PDB file of N, CA and C in Angstrom:
ATOM      1  N   MET A   1       5.242   1.465  -3.365  1.00  0.00           N
ATOM      2  CA  MET A   1       6.161   2.373  -2.635  1.00  0.00           C
ATOM      3  C   MET A   1       7.547   2.083  -3.174  1.00  0.00           C
ATOM      4  N   TRP A   2       8.317   3.110  -3.293  1.00  0.00           N
ATOM      5  CA  TRP A   2       9.715   3.008  -3.719  1.00  0.00           C
ATOM      6  C   TRP A   2      10.508   2.279  -2.652  1.00  0.00           C
ATOM      7  N   ASP A   3      11.189   1.199  -3.004  1.00  0.00           N
ATOM      8  CA  ASP A   3      11.834   0.358  -2.029  1.00  0.00           C
ATOM      9  C   ASP A   3      12.858   1.078  -1.159  1.00  0.00           C
ATOM     10  N   PRO A   4      13.742   1.975  -1.733  1.00  0.00           N
ATOM     11  CA  PRO A   4      14.669   2.697  -0.831  1.00  0.00           C
ATOM     12  C   PRO A   4      13.953   3.561   0.203  1.00  0.00           C
ATOM     13  N   ALA A   5      12.823   4.117  -0.142  1.00  0.00           N
ATOM     14  CA  ALA A   5      12.045   4.901   0.850  1.00  0.00           C
ATOM     15  C   ALA A   5      11.497   3.988   1.929  1.00  0.00           C
ATOM     16  N   ALA A   6      11.020   2.801   1.535  1.00  0.00           N
ATOM     17  CA  ALA A   6      10.511   1.847   2.533  1.00  0.00           C
ATOM     18  C   ALA A   6      11.632   1.395   3.453  1.00  0.00           C
ATOM     19  N   GLN A   7      12.780   1.115   2.891  1.00  0.00           N
ATOM     20  CA  GLN A   7      13.931   0.692   3.686  1.00  0.00           C
ATOM     21  C   GLN A   7      14.357   1.803   4.657  1.00  0.00           C
ATOM     22  N   ALA A   8      14.363   3.038   4.218  1.00  0.00           N
ATOM     23  CA  ALA A   8      14.735   4.142   5.086  1.00  0.00           C
ATOM     24  C   ALA A   8      13.728   4.274   6.230  1.00  0.00           C
ATOM     25  N   PHE A   9      12.450   4.108   5.919  1.00  0.00           N
ATOM     26  CA  PHE A   9      11.402   4.196   6.947  1.00  0.00           C
ATOM     27  C   PHE A   9      11.582   3.110   7.984  1.00  0.00           C
ATOM     28  N   ARG A  10      11.899   1.877   7.523  1.00  0.00           N
ATOM     29  CA  ARG A  10      12.141   0.761   8.432  1.00  0.00           C
ATOM     30  C   ARG A  10      13.342   1.042   9.364  1.00  0.00           C
ATOM     31  N   LEU A  11      14.419   1.571   8.794  1.00  0.00           N
ATOM     32  CA  LEU A  11      15.608   1.847   9.601  1.00  0.00           C
ATOM     33  C   LEU A  11      15.344   2.948  10.615  1.00  0.00           C
ATOM     34  N   ASN A  12      14.567   3.947  10.257  1.00  0.00           N
ATOM     35  CA  ASN A  12      14.284   5.090  11.148  1.00  0.00           C
ATOM     36  C   ASN A  12      13.157   4.775  12.143  1.00  0.00           C
ATOM     37  N   ASN A  13      12.419   3.714  11.926  1.00  0.00           N
ATOM     38  CA  ASN A  13      11.306   3.360  12.803  1.00  0.00           C
ATOM     39  C   ASN A  13      11.335   1.862  13.124  1.00  0.00           C
ATOM     40  N   PRO A  14      12.351   1.471  13.927  1.00  0.00           N
ATOM     41  CA  PRO A  14      12.423   0.044  14.256  1.00  0.00           C
ATOM     42  C   PRO A  14      11.167  -0.434  14.956  1.00  0.00           C
ATOM     43  N   GLY A  15      10.772  -1.650  14.677  1.00  0.00           N
ATOM     44  CA  GLY A  15       9.584  -2.212  15.292  1.00  0.00           C
ATOM     45  C   GLY A  15       8.333  -1.994  14.491  1.00  0.00           C
ATOM     46  N   THR A  16       8.437  -1.231  13.397  1.00  0.00           N
ATOM     47  CA  THR A  16       7.263  -1.034  12.566  1.00  0.00           C
ATOM     48  C   THR A  16       7.256  -2.066  11.442  1.00  0.00           C
ATOM     49  N   THR A  17       6.085  -2.303  10.891  1.00  0.00           N
ATOM     50  CA  THR A  17       5.958  -3.206   9.771  1.00  0.00           C
ATOM     51  C   THR A  17       5.607  -2.339   8.533  1.00  0.00           C
ATOM     52  N   VAL A  18       6.348  -2.465   7.476  1.00  0.00           N
ATOM     53  CA  VAL A  18       6.155  -1.681   6.265  1.00  0.00           C
ATOM     54  C   VAL A  18       5.764  -2.610   5.151  1.00  0.00           C
ATOM     55  N   PHE A  19       4.597  -2.395   4.594  1.00  0.00           N
ATOM     56  CA  PHE A  19       4.120  -3.159   3.431  1.00  0.00           C
ATOM     57  C   PHE A  19       4.243  -2.277   2.210  1.00  0.00           C
ATOM     58  N   THR A  20       4.766  -2.828   1.107  1.00  0.00           N
ATOM     59  CA  THR A  20       4.923  -2.059  -0.120  1.00  0.00           C
ATOM     60  C   THR A  20       4.045  -2.555  -1.246  1.00  0.00           C
ATOM     61  N   GLU A  21       3.251  -3.590  -0.985  1.00  0.00           N
ATOM     62  CA  GLU A  21       2.400  -4.148  -2.036  1.00  0.00           C
ATOM     63  C   GLU A  21       1.186  -3.240  -2.267  1.00  0.00           C
ATOM     64  N   ASP A  22       0.494  -3.507  -3.366  1.00  0.00           N
ATOM     65  CA  ASP A  22      -0.793  -2.897  -3.658  1.00  0.00           C
ATOM     66  C   ASP A  22      -1.750  -3.169  -2.514  1.00  0.00           C
ATOM     67  N   CYS A  23      -2.435  -2.138  -2.014  1.00  0.00           N
ATOM     68  CA  CYS A  23      -3.308  -2.333  -0.876  1.00  0.00           C
ATOM     69  C   CYS A  23      -4.486  -3.277  -1.146  1.00  0.00           C
ATOM     70  N   ASN A  24      -4.868  -3.409  -2.433  1.00  0.00           N
ATOM     71  CA  ASN A  24      -5.939  -4.366  -2.786  1.00  0.00           C
ATOM     72  C   ASN A  24      -5.474  -5.773  -2.578  1.00  0.00           C
ATOM     73  N   VAL A  25      -4.237  -6.079  -2.853  1.00  0.00           N
ATOM     74  CA  VAL A  25      -3.655  -7.426  -2.659  1.00  0.00           C
ATOM     75  C   VAL A  25      -3.612  -7.734  -1.161  1.00  0.00           C
ATOM     76  N   LEU A  26      -3.138  -6.802  -0.365  1.00  0.00           N
ATOM     77  CA  LEU A  26      -3.079  -6.991   1.098  1.00  0.00           C
ATOM     78  C   LEU A  26      -4.464  -7.190   1.708  1.00  0.00           C
ATOM     79  N   LEU A  27      -5.417  -6.381   1.249  1.00  0.00           N
ATOM     80  CA  LEU A  27      -6.791  -6.484   1.752  1.00  0.00           C
ATOM     81  C   LEU A  27      -7.379  -7.860   1.440  1.00  0.00           C
ATOM     82  N   LYS A  28      -7.152  -8.310   0.194  1.00  0.00           N
ATOM     83  CA  LYS A  28      -7.689  -9.622  -0.205  1.00  0.00           C
ATOM     84  C   LYS A  28      -7.070 -10.729   0.622  1.00  0.00           C
ATOM     85  N   LEU A  29      -5.761 -10.660   0.834  1.00  0.00           N
ATOM     86  CA  LEU A  29      -5.089 -11.698   1.670  1.00  0.00           C
ATOM     87  C   LEU A  29      -5.658 -11.734   3.084  1.00  0.00           C
ATOM     88  N   VAL A  30      -5.797 -10.603   3.718  1.00  0.00           N
ATOM     89  CA  VAL A  30      -6.295 -10.542   5.077  1.00  0.00           C
ATOM     90  C   VAL A  30      -7.736 -11.052   5.141  1.00  0.00           C
ATOM     91  N   MET A  31      -8.555 -10.618   4.192  1.00  0.00           N
ATOM     92  CA  MET A  31      -9.971 -11.016   4.183  1.00  0.00           C
ATOM     93  C   MET A  31     -10.150 -12.509   3.898  1.00  0.00           C
ATOM     94  N   SER A  32      -9.191 -13.124   3.245  1.00  0.00           N
ATOM     95  CA  SER A  32      -9.272 -14.559   2.964  1.00  0.00           C
ATOM     96  C   SER A  32      -8.650 -15.420   4.090  1.00  0.00           C
ATOM     97  N   GLY A  33      -8.161 -14.722   5.124  1.00  0.00           N
ATOM     98  CA  GLY A  33      -7.654 -15.486   6.298  1.00  0.00           C
ATOM     99  C   GLY A  33      -6.147 -15.818   6.226  1.00  0.00           C
ATOM    100  N   GLU A  34      -5.448 -15.287   5.210  1.00  0.00           N
ATOM    101  CA  GLU A  34      -4.026 -15.575   5.132  1.00  0.00           C
ATOM    102  C   GLU A  34      -3.294 -14.914   6.315  1.00  0.00           C
ATOM    103  N   LYS A  35      -2.218 -15.510   6.744  1.00  0.00           N
ATOM    104  CA  LYS A  35      -1.443 -14.987   7.900  1.00  0.00           C
ATOM    105  C   LYS A  35      -0.187 -14.269   7.482  1.00  0.00           C
ATOM    106  N   THR A  36       0.306 -14.542   6.273  1.00  0.00           N
ATOM    107  CA  THR A  36       1.496 -13.855   5.745  1.00  0.00           C
ATOM    108  C   THR A  36       1.320 -13.480   4.305  1.00  0.00           C
ATOM    109  N   ASN A  37       2.112 -12.499   3.844  1.00  0.00           N
ATOM    110  CA  ASN A  37       2.060 -12.103   2.425  1.00  0.00           C
ATOM    111  C   ASN A  37       3.121 -12.876   1.651  1.00  0.00           C
ATOM    112  N   SER A  38       3.282 -12.578   0.368  1.00  0.00           N
ATOM    113  CA  SER A  38       4.240 -13.303  -0.479  1.00  0.00           C
ATOM    114  C   SER A  38       5.675 -13.102  -0.045  1.00  0.00           C
ATOM    115  N   LEU A  39       5.961 -12.071   0.733  1.00  0.00           N
ATOM    116  CA  LEU A  39       7.334 -11.825   1.216  1.00  0.00           C
ATOM    117  C   LEU A  39       7.539 -12.452   2.595  1.00  0.00           C
ATOM    118  N   GLY A  40       6.535 -13.134   3.105  1.00  0.00           N
ATOM    119  CA  GLY A  40       6.658 -13.763   4.423  1.00  0.00           C
ATOM    120  C   GLY A  40       6.407 -12.851   5.592  1.00  0.00           C
ATOM    121  N   GLN A  41       5.949 -11.607   5.330  1.00  0.00           N
ATOM    122  CA  GLN A  41       5.616 -10.707   6.407  1.00  0.00           C
ATOM    123  C   GLN A  41       4.305 -11.091   7.050  1.00  0.00           C
ATOM    124  N   LYS A  42       4.245 -11.008   8.370  1.00  0.00           N
ATOM    125  CA  LYS A  42       3.020 -11.305   9.100  1.00  0.00           C
ATOM    126  C   LYS A  42       1.981 -10.239   8.787  1.00  0.00           C
ATOM    127  N   LEU A  43       0.812 -10.666   8.363  1.00  0.00           N
ATOM    128  CA  LEU A  43      -0.262  -9.718   8.054  1.00  0.00           C
ATOM    129  C   LEU A  43      -0.983  -9.312   9.358  1.00  0.00           C
ATOM    130  N   PRO A  44      -1.401  -8.035   9.446  1.00  0.00           N
ATOM    131  CA  PRO A  44      -2.142  -7.625  10.625  1.00  0.00           C
ATOM    132  C   PRO A  44      -3.521  -8.282  10.688  1.00  0.00           C
ATOM    133  N   GLN A  45      -3.909  -8.618  11.904  1.00  0.00           N
ATOM    134  CA  GLN A  45      -5.227  -9.167  12.135  1.00  0.00           C
ATOM    135  C   GLN A  45      -6.087  -8.127  12.912  1.00  0.00           C
ATOM    136  N   LYS A  46      -7.332  -8.426  13.083  1.00  0.00           N
ATOM    137  CA  LYS A  46      -8.248  -7.497  13.756  1.00  0.00           C
ATOM    138  C   LYS A  46      -7.634  -7.051  15.119  1.00  0.00           C
ATOM    139  N   GLY A  47      -7.552  -5.737  15.293  1.00  0.00           N
ATOM    140  CA  GLY A  47      -7.029  -5.196  16.530  1.00  0.00           C
ATOM    141  C   GLY A  47      -5.513  -4.963  16.554  1.00  0.00           C
ATOM    142  N   ASP A  48      -4.818  -5.377  15.511  1.00  0.00           N
ATOM    143  CA  ASP A  48      -3.351  -5.252  15.444  1.00  0.00           C
ATOM    144  C   ASP A  48      -2.884  -3.865  14.980  1.00  0.00           C
ATOM    145  N   VAL A  49      -3.628  -3.198  14.193  1.00  0.00           N
ATOM    146  CA  VAL A  49      -3.192  -1.942  13.507  1.00  0.00           C
ATOM    147  C   VAL A  49      -3.370  -0.750  14.413  1.00  0.00           C
ATOM    148  N   GLU A  50      -2.294  -0.020  14.626  1.00  0.00           N
ATOM    149  CA  GLU A  50      -2.305   1.211  15.412  1.00  0.00           C
ATOM    150  C   GLU A  50      -2.413   2.430  14.547  1.00  0.00           C
ATOM    151  N   MET A  51      -1.820   2.367  13.350  1.00  0.00           N
ATOM    152  CA  MET A  51      -1.813   3.498  12.457  1.00  0.00           C
ATOM    153  C   MET A  51      -1.588   3.074  11.040  1.00  0.00           C
ATOM    154  N   LEU A  52      -2.254   3.734  10.109  1.00  0.00           N
ATOM    155  CA  LEU A  52      -2.043   3.557   8.669  1.00  0.00           C
ATOM    156  C   LEU A  52      -1.455   4.838   8.115  1.00  0.00           C
ATOM    157  N   CYS A  53      -0.456   4.751   7.306  1.00  0.00           N
ATOM    158  CA  CYS A  53       0.155   5.899   6.668  1.00  0.00           C
ATOM    159  C   CYS A  53       0.234   5.622   5.195  1.00  0.00           C
ATOM    160  N   GLY A  54      -0.386   6.491   4.433  1.00  0.00           N
ATOM    161  CA  GLY A  54      -0.376   6.265   2.963  1.00  0.00           C
ATOM    162  C   GLY A  54      -0.909   7.499   2.279  1.00  0.00           C
ATOM    163  N   GLY A  55      -0.894   7.428   0.977  1.00  0.00           N
ATOM    164  CA  GLY A  55      -1.403   8.531   0.174  1.00  0.00           C
ATOM    165  C   GLY A  55      -1.744   8.077  -1.219  1.00  0.00           C
ATOM    166  N   PRO A  56      -2.338   8.948  -1.983  1.00  0.00           N
ATOM    167  CA  PRO A  56      -2.705   8.540  -3.333  1.00  0.00           C
ATOM    168  C   PRO A  56      -1.476   8.351  -4.222  1.00  0.00           C
ATOM    169  N   PRO A  57      -1.570   7.487  -5.189  1.00  0.00           N
ATOM    170  CA  PRO A  57      -0.460   7.325  -6.139  1.00  0.00           C
ATOM    171  C   PRO A  57      -0.321   8.636  -6.890  1.00  0.00           C
ATOM    172  N   CYS A  58       0.914   9.119  -7.006  1.00  0.00           N
ATOM    173  CA  CYS A  58       1.156  10.432  -7.601  1.00  0.00           C
ATOM    174  C   CYS A  58       0.752  10.529  -9.091  1.00  0.00           C
ATOM    175  N   GLN A  59       1.024   9.461  -9.860  1.00  0.00           N
ATOM    176  CA  GLN A  59       0.896   9.539 -11.302  1.00  0.00           C
ATOM    177  C   GLN A  59      -0.512   9.969 -11.756  1.00  0.00           C
ATOM    178  N   GLY A  60      -1.530   9.370 -11.195  1.00  0.00           N
ATOM    179  CA  GLY A  60      -2.869   9.678 -11.638  1.00  0.00           C
ATOM    180  C   GLY A  60      -3.361  11.037 -11.243  1.00  0.00           C
ATOM    181  N   PHE A  61      -2.798  11.618 -10.169  1.00  0.00           N
ATOM    182  CA  PHE A  61      -3.240  12.908  -9.707  1.00  0.00           C
ATOM    183  C   PHE A  61      -2.366  14.066 -10.183  1.00  0.00           C
ATOM    184  N   SER A  62      -1.242  13.726 -10.816  1.00  0.00           N
ATOM    185  CA  SER A  62      -0.307  14.735 -11.244  1.00  0.00           C
ATOM    186  C   SER A  62      -0.788  15.467 -12.510  1.00  0.00           C
ATOM    187  N   GLY A  63      -0.654  16.786 -12.524  1.00  0.00           N
ATOM    188  CA  GLY A  63      -1.016  17.560 -13.715  1.00  0.00           C
ATOM    189  C   GLY A  63      -0.003  17.320 -14.837  1.00  0.00           C
ATOM    190  N   MET A  64       1.155  16.735 -14.484  1.00  0.00           N
ATOM    191  CA  MET A  64       2.165  16.445 -15.509  1.00  0.00           C
ATOM    192  C   MET A  64       1.872  15.135 -16.278  1.00  0.00           C
ATOM    193  N   ASN A  65       0.938  14.326 -15.755  1.00  0.00           N
ATOM    194  CA  ASN A  65       0.596  13.063 -16.374  1.00  0.00           C
ATOM    195  C   ASN A  65      -0.353  13.311 -17.547  1.00  0.00           C
ATOM    196  N   ARG A  66       0.129  13.160 -18.761  1.00  0.00           N
ATOM    197  CA  ARG A  66      -0.673  13.416 -19.926  1.00  0.00           C
ATOM    198  C   ARG A  66      -1.680  12.294 -20.167  1.00  0.00           C
ATOM    199  N   PHE A  67      -1.534  11.164 -19.483  1.00  0.00           N
ATOM    200  CA  PHE A  67      -2.394  10.006 -19.698  1.00  0.00           C
ATOM    201  C   PHE A  67      -3.261   9.691 -18.512  1.00  0.00           C
ATOM    202  N   ASN A  68      -3.626  10.686 -17.724  1.00  0.00           N
ATOM    203  CA  ASN A  68      -4.345  10.429 -16.502  1.00  0.00           C
ATOM    204  C   ASN A  68      -5.793   9.946 -16.688  1.00  0.00           C
ATOM    205  N   SER A  69      -6.302   9.968 -17.914  1.00  0.00           N
ATOM    206  CA  SER A  69      -7.661   9.479 -18.119  1.00  0.00           C
ATOM    207  C   SER A  69      -7.674   8.069 -18.662  1.00  0.00           C
ATOM    208  N   ARG A  70      -6.513   7.454 -18.838  1.00  0.00           N
ATOM    209  CA  ARG A  70      -6.461   6.107 -19.300  1.00  0.00           C
ATOM    210  C   ARG A  70      -6.832   5.087 -18.205  1.00  0.00           C
ATOM    211  N   THR A  71      -7.180   3.900 -18.596  1.00  0.00           N
ATOM    212  CA  THR A  71      -7.662   2.865 -17.688  1.00  0.00           C
ATOM    213  C   THR A  71      -6.676   2.619 -16.535  1.00  0.00           C
ATOM    214  N   TYR A  72      -5.391   2.497 -16.861  1.00  0.00           N
ATOM    215  CA  TYR A  72      -4.378   2.205 -15.816  1.00  0.00           C
ATOM    216  C   TYR A  72      -4.343   3.318 -14.782  1.00  0.00           C
ATOM    217  N   SER A  73      -4.358   4.563 -15.223  1.00  0.00           N
ATOM    218  CA  SER A  73      -4.351   5.677 -14.283  1.00  0.00           C
ATOM    219  C   SER A  73      -5.594   5.706 -13.439  1.00  0.00           C
ATOM    220  N   LYS A  74      -6.746   5.400 -14.039  1.00  0.00           N
ATOM    221  CA  LYS A  74      -7.999   5.380 -13.283  1.00  0.00           C
ATOM    222  C   LYS A  74      -7.924   4.294 -12.211  1.00  0.00           C
ATOM    223  N   PHE A  75      -7.371   3.136 -12.580  1.00  0.00           N
ATOM    224  CA  PHE A  75      -7.213   2.057 -11.595  1.00  0.00           C
ATOM    225  C   PHE A  75      -6.325   2.500 -10.444  1.00  0.00           C
ATOM    226  N   LYS A  76      -5.186   3.100 -10.771  1.00  0.00           N
ATOM    227  CA  LYS A  76      -4.249   3.541  -9.716  1.00  0.00           C
ATOM    228  C   LYS A  76      -4.919   4.588  -8.820  1.00  0.00           C
ATOM    229  N   ASN A  77      -5.731   5.451  -9.393  1.00  0.00           N
ATOM    230  CA  ASN A  77      -6.446   6.455  -8.611  1.00  0.00           C
ATOM    231  C   ASN A  77      -7.428   5.808  -7.654  1.00  0.00           C
ATOM    232  N   SER A  78      -7.955   4.657  -7.989  1.00  0.00           N
ATOM    233  CA  SER A  78      -8.952   3.992  -7.143  1.00  0.00           C
ATOM    234  C   SER A  78      -8.310   3.356  -5.914  1.00  0.00           C
ATOM    235  N   LEU A  79      -7.014   3.218  -5.862  1.00  0.00           N
ATOM    236  CA  LEU A  79      -6.352   2.587  -4.703  1.00  0.00           C
ATOM    237  C   LEU A  79      -6.619   3.335  -3.419  1.00  0.00           C
ATOM    238  N   VAL A  80      -6.766   4.665  -3.516  1.00  0.00           N
ATOM    239  CA  VAL A  80      -7.005   5.446  -2.309  1.00  0.00           C
ATOM    240  C   VAL A  80      -8.322   5.033  -1.679  1.00  0.00           C
ATOM    241  N   VAL A  81      -9.315   4.602  -2.469  1.00  0.00           N
ATOM    242  CA  VAL A  81     -10.580   4.139  -1.911  1.00  0.00           C
ATOM    243  C   VAL A  81     -10.388   2.842  -1.112  1.00  0.00           C
ATOM    244  N   SER A  82      -9.583   1.913  -1.689  1.00  0.00           N
ATOM    245  CA  SER A  82      -9.298   0.672  -0.955  1.00  0.00           C
ATOM    246  C   SER A  82      -8.551   0.955   0.336  1.00  0.00           C
ATOM    247  N   TYR A  83      -7.632   1.913   0.314  1.00  0.00           N
ATOM    248  CA  TYR A  83      -6.867   2.269   1.477  1.00  0.00           C
ATOM    249  C   TYR A  83      -7.754   2.772   2.600  1.00  0.00           C
ATOM    250  N   LEU A  84      -8.746   3.608   2.237  1.00  0.00           N
ATOM    251  CA  LEU A  84      -9.649   4.153   3.249  1.00  0.00           C
ATOM    252  C   LEU A  84     -10.525   3.075   3.789  1.00  0.00           C
TER     253      LEU A  84
END
């Protein structure tokens, strides 16, 4: 996520937690029992999450991306599966 957008969301929604890392990294941390991420943010535990807000990475789904069949784009496209 673009950091200025994350910061704007935080300012407009006090009390929310905004994670900007790759969802695969966050999922792995939570599943391994970690309590915080590399930025020191408290990771949600079972029963803590009220809402998830996210979407697919634009690059892999954009018709303007001439390289959407390359390995990196395919990986980025798979992030939506981890999110779900």
